Coordinates of C-alpha atoms in Angstrom, one line a residue:
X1 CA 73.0 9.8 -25.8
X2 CA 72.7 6.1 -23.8
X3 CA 71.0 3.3 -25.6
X4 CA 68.9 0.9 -23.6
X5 CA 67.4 -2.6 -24.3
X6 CA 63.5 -1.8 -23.3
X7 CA 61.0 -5.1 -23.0
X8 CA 58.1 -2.9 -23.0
X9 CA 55.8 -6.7 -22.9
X10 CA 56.4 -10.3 -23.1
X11 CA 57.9 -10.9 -26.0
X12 CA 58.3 -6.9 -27.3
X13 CA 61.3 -5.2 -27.2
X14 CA 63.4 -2.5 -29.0
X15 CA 66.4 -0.5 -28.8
X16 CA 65.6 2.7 -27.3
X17 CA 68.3 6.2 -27.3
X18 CA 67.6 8.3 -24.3
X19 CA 69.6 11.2 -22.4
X20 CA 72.6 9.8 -20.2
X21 CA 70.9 9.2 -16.7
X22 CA 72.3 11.4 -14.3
X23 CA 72.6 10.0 -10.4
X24 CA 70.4 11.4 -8.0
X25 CA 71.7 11.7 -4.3
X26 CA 73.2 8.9 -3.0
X27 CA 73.9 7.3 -6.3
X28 CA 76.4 6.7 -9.0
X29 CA 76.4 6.5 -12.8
X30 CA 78.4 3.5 -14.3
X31 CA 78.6 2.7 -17.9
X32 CA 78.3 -0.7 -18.5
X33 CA 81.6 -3.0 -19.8
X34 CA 79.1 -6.5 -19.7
X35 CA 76.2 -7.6 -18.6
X36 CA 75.5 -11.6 -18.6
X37 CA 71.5 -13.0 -19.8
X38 CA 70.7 -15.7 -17.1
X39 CA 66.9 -18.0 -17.1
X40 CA 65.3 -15.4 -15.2
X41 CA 65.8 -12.3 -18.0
X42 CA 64.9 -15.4 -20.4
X43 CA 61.6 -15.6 -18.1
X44 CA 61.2 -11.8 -18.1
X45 CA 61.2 -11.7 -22.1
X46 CA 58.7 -14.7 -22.3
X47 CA 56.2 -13.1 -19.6
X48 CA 57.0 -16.2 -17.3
X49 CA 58.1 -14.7 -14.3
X50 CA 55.9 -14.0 -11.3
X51 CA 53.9 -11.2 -11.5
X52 CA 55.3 -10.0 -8.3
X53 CA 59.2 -10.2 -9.5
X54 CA 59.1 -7.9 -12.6
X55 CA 57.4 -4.2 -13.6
X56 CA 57.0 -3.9 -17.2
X57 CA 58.2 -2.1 -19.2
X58 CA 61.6 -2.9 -17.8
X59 CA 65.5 -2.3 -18.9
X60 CA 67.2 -6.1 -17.7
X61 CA 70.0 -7.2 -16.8
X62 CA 71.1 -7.4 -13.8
X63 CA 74.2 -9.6 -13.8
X64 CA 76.9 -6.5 -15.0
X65 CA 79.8 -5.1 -14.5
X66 CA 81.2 -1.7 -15.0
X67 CA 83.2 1.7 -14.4
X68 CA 81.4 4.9 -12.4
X69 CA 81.5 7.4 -14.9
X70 CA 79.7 10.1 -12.7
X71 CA 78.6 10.6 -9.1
X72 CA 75.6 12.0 -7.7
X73 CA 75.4 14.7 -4.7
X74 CA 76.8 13.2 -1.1
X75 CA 78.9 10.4 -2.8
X76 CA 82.5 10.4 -3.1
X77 CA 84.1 11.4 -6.2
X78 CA 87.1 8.8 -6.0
X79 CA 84.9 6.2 -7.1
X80 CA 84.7 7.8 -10.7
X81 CA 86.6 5.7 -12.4
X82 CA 86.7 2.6 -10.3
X83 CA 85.8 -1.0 -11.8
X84 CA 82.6 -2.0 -9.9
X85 CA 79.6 -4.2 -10.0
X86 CA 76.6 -3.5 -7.6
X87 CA 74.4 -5.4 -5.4
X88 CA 70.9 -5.5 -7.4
X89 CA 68.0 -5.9 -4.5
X90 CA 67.3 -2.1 -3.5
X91 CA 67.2 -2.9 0.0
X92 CA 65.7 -0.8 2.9
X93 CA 68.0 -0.9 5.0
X94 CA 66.2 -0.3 8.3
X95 CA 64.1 -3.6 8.4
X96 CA 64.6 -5.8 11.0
X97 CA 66.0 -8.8 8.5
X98 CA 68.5 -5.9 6.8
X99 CA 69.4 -5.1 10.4
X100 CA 70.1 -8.9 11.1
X101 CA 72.3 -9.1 7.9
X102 CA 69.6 -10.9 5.8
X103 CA 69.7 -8.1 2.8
X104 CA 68.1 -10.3 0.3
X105 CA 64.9 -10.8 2.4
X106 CA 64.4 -7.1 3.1
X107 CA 60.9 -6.0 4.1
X108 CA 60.5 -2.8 3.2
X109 CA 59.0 -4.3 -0.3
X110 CA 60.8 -6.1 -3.5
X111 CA 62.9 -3.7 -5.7
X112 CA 65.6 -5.6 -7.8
X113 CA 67.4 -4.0 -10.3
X114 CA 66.8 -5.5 -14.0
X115 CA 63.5 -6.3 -12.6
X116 CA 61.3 -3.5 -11.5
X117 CA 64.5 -1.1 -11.9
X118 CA 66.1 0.0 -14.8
X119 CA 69.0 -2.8 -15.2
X120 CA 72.2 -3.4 -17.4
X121 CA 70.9 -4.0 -20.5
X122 CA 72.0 -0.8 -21.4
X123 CA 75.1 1.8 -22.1
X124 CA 74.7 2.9 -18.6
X125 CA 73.0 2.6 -15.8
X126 CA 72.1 4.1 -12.3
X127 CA 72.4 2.6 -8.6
X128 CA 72.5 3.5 -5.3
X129 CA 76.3 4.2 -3.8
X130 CA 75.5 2.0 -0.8
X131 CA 75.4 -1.0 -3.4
X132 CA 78.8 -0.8 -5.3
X133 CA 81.5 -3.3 -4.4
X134 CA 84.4 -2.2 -6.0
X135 CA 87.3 -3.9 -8.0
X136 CA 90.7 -4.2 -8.2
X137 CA 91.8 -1.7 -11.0
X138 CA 93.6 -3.9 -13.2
X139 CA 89.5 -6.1 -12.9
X140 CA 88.5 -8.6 -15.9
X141 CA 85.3 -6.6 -16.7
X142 CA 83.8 -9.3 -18.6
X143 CA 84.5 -12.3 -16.1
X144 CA 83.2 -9.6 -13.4
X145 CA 79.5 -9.9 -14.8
X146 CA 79.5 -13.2 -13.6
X147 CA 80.0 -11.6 -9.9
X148 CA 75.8 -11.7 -9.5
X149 CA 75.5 -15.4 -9.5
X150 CA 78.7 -16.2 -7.9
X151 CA 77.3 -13.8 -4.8
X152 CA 74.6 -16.4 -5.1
X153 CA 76.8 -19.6 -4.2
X154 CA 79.0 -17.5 -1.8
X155 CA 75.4 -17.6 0.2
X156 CA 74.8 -21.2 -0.2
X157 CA 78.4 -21.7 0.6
X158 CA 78.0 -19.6 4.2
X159 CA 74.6 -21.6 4.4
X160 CA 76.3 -25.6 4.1
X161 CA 79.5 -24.3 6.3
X162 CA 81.9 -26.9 4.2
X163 CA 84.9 -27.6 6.3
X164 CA 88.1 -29.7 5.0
X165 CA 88.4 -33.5 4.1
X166 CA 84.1 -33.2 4.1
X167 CA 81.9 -35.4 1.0
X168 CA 80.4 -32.9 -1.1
X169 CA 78.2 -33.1 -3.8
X170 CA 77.6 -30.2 -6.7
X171 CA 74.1 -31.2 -8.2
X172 CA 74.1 -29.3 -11.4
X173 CA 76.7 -28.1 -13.9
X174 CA 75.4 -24.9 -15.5
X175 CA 77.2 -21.7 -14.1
X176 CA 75.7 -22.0 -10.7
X177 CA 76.9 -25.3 -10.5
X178 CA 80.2 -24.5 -11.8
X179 CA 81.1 -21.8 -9.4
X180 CA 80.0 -23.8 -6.9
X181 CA 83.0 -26.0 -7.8
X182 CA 85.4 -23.5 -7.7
X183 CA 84.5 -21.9 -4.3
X184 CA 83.6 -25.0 -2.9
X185 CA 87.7 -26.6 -3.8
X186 CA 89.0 -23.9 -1.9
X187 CA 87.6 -25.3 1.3
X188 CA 90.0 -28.4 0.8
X189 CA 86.9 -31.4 0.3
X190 CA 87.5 -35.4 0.9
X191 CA 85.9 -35.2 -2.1
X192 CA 84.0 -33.3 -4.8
X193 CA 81.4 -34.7 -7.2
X194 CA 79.4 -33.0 -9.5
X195 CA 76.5 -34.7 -11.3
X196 CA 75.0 -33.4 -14.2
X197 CA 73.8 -35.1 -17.6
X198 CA 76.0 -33.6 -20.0
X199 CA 79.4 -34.8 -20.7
X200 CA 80.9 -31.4 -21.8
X201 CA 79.9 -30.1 -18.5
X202 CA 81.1 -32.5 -16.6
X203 CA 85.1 -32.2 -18.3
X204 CA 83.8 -28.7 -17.4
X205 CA 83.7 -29.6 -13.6
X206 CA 86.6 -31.3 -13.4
X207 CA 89.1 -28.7 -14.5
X208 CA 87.5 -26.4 -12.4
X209 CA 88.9 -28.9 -9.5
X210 CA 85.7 -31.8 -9.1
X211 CA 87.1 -34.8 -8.5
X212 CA 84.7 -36.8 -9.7
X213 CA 81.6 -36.2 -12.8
X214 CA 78.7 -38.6 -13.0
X215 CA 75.4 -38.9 -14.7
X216 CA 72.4 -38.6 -12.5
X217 CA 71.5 -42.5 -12.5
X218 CA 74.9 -43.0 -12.0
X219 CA 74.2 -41.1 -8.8
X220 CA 71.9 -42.8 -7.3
X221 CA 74.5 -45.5 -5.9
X222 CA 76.2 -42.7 -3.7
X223 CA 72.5 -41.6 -2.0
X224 CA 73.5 -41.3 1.5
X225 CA 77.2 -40.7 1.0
X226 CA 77.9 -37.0 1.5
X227 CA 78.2 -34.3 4.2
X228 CA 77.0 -31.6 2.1
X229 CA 75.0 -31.5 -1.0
X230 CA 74.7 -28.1 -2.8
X231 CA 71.8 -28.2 -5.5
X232 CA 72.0 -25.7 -8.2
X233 CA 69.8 -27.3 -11.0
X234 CA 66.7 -26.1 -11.0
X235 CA 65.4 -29.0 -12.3
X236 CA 62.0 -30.7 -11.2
X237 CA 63.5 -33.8 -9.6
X238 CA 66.3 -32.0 -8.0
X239 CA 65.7 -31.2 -4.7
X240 CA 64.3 -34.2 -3.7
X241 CA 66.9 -36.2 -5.2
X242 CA 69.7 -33.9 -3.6
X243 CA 68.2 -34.3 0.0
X244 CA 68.6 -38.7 -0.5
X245 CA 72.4 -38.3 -1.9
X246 CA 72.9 -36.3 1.5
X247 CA 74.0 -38.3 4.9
X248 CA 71.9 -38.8 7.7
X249 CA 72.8 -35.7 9.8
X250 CA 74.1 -34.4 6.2
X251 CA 73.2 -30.8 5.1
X252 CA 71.6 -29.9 1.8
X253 CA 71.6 -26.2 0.3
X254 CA 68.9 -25.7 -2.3
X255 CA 70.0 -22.4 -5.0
X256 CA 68.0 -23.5 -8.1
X257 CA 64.8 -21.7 -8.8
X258 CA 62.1 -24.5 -9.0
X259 CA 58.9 -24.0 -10.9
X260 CA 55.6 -25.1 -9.6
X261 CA 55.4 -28.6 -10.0
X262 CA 58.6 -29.6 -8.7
X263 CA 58.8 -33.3 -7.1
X264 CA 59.0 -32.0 -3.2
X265 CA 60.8 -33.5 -0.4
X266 CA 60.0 -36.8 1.4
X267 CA 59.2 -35.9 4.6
X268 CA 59.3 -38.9 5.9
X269 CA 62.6 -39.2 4.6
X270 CA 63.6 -36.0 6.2
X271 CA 62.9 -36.2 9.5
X272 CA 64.2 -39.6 9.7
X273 CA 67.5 -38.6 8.3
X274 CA 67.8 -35.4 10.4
X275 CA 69.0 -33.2 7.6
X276 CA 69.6 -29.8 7.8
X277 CA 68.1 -27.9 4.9
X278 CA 68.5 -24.5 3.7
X279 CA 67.5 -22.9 0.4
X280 CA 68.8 -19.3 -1.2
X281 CA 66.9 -16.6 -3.1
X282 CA 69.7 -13.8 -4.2
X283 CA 72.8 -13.3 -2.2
X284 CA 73.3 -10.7 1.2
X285 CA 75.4 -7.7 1.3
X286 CA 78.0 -10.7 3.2
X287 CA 78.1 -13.1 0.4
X288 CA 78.7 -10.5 -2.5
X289 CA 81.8 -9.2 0.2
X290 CA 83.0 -12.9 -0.1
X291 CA 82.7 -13.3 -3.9
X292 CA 84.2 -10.4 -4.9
X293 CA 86.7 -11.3 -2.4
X294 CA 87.5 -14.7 -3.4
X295 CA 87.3 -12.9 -7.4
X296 CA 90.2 -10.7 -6.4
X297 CA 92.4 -13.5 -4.6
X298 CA 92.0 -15.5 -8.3
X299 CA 90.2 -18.1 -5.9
X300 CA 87.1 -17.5 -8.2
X301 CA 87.8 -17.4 -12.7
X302 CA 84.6 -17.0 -14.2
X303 CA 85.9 -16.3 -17.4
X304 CA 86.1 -19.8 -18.8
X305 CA 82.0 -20.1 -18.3
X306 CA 81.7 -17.7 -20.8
X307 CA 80.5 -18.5 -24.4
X308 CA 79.4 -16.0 -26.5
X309 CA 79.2 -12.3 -26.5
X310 CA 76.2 -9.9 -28.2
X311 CA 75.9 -6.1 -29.2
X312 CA 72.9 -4.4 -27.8
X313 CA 71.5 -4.6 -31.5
X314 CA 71.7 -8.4 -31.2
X315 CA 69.8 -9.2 -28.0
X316 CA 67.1 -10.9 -30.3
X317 CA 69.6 -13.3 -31.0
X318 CA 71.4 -13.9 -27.6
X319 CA 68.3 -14.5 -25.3
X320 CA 67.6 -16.7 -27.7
X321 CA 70.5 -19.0 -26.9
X322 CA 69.4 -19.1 -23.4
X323 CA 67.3 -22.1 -22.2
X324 CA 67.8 -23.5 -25.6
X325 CA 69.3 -26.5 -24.5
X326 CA 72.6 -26.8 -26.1
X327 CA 75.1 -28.3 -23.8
X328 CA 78.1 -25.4 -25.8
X329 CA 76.3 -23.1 -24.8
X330 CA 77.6 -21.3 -21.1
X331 CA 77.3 -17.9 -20.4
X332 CA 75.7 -15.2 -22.8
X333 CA 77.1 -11.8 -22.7
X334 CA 75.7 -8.2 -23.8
X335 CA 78.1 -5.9 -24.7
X336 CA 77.1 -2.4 -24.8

């Protein structure tokens, strides 16, 4: 038998025993060694995701990471038994965006696993073969969970093109904005400042290789000071207040997920300043390739980020941790 965490509503969930899932063509069986609880399976459990973005009743999770345990007809059987983690938008493939490399903005309809598919919250799970990007063998399971988000700042990374002795600015300091720091060092900045409100975080930041922590009023004397600004927040204030710490000319890469309400983006501002602005929703099939990548080279430790570490039995308890609001609190692992 394969437990499974099952949300069957907002706010419902329960521990459900099932049949091991056996892969279908073109797809894999993996049992689960960790799966992290990030804001949006918070969301999913509250009922405050978009409607568009979930399919109740849903397994979550869809940071994990994992062994192939089984393989299902048309997929190599040397991958049983290889450390892996999986891309989680169930992409088409054939749409023109897929075609151009733009995975994460695939046409052919939104299908994310941990969201309308069966995710990680769970003993084991299915995905499609196509998906896997596998590890080293000798692979830190546990830090490997992490790979979901860090895929997300490779993205933004390929989107602000950081090159050496560059200004750069890591709004944020939750594990976005922590990652950020560690992928964005490698590219050998001028400098490196991260600006959250929490001290912890900020000592955080700086052994991760930031040069420099400050508060966000503390902030405000450096608008106009850097060449890229990479905002991983969230926050309501964020984005606007990323885009005036930015250069004229500067570049500014949005990742957080902003709620309706948000403070938006002087315009006036913007087109006066000739910034360049991009913003991120998931990560490509190209940015996952550079995360794991940089995860293999030890470029990329997520281990430190993470906090504490749940049974199935105690997801109650562990989601509730999430979004709480205690600066000790970093990443929250399932273990199933």
């Amino acid at each position: 038998m394969s437990r499974a965490l099952l949300v069957e509503r907002p706010g419902v969930h329960r521990l459900v025993e099932r049949d091991v899932p056996v892969p279908g063509p073109g797809e894999v069986l993996v049992r689960v060694a960790a799966a992290g609880i990030c804001m949006s399976d918070r969301e999913v459990y509250d009922g405050h995701r978009d409607a568009a973005y979930v399919r109740y009743p849903v397994v979550p999770g869809h940071e994990w990471a994992g062994t192939v345990a089984a393989v299902g007809p048309g997929v190599d059987p040397a991958l049983v038994g290889r450390r892996t983690v999986a891309e989680g938008f169930r992409t088409c493939g054939a749409c023109e965006r897929c075609r151009d490399g733009e995975t994460s903005l695939c046409e052919g309809g939104y299908a994310e696993t941990g969201f309308t598919e069966p995710g990680a919250f769970a003993d084991h799970l299915t995905v499609p073969a196509r998906l896997l990007h596998p590890l080293h063998d000798d692979a830190d399971l546990r830090a490997a969970a992490l790979l979901e988000p860090a895929a997300v700042i490779a993205a933004a990374v390929r989107a602000g093109r950081p090159r050496p002795g560059e200004r750069i600015a890591v709004v944020g300091a939750g594990t976005l904005g922590l990652l950020a720091v560690q992928l964005l060092s490698a590219s050998s900045p001028g400098d490196l400042t991260v600006i959250d409100p929490r001290a912890a975080r900020g000592e955080q930041a700086l052994a991760f290789g930031a040069g420099t922590c400050l508060a966000p009023d503390e902030a405000e004397a450096l608008r106009g000071r850097f060449d890229l600004v990479v905002e991983t927040a969230g926050a309501p204030s964020t984005a606007a207040a990323s885009c005036l710490l930015a250069r004229r000319g500067g570049r500014v890469v949005l990742t957080g997920m902003f709620t309706p309400g948000a403070a938006g983006i002087d315009p006036v501002h913007l087109s006066l300043s000739q910034l360049e602005i991009r913003s991120v929703f998931g990560a490509p099939s190209s940015a996952w390739s550079d995360a794991v990548r940089a995860f293999g080279l030890g470029l990329l430790d997520p281990a430190p980020l993470i906090t504490h570490e749940f049974p199935l039995e105690r997801f109650a308890d562990a989601v509730a941790l999430v979004g709480a609001g205690d600066p000790k609190t970093g990443k929250v692992l399932l273990r199933p």
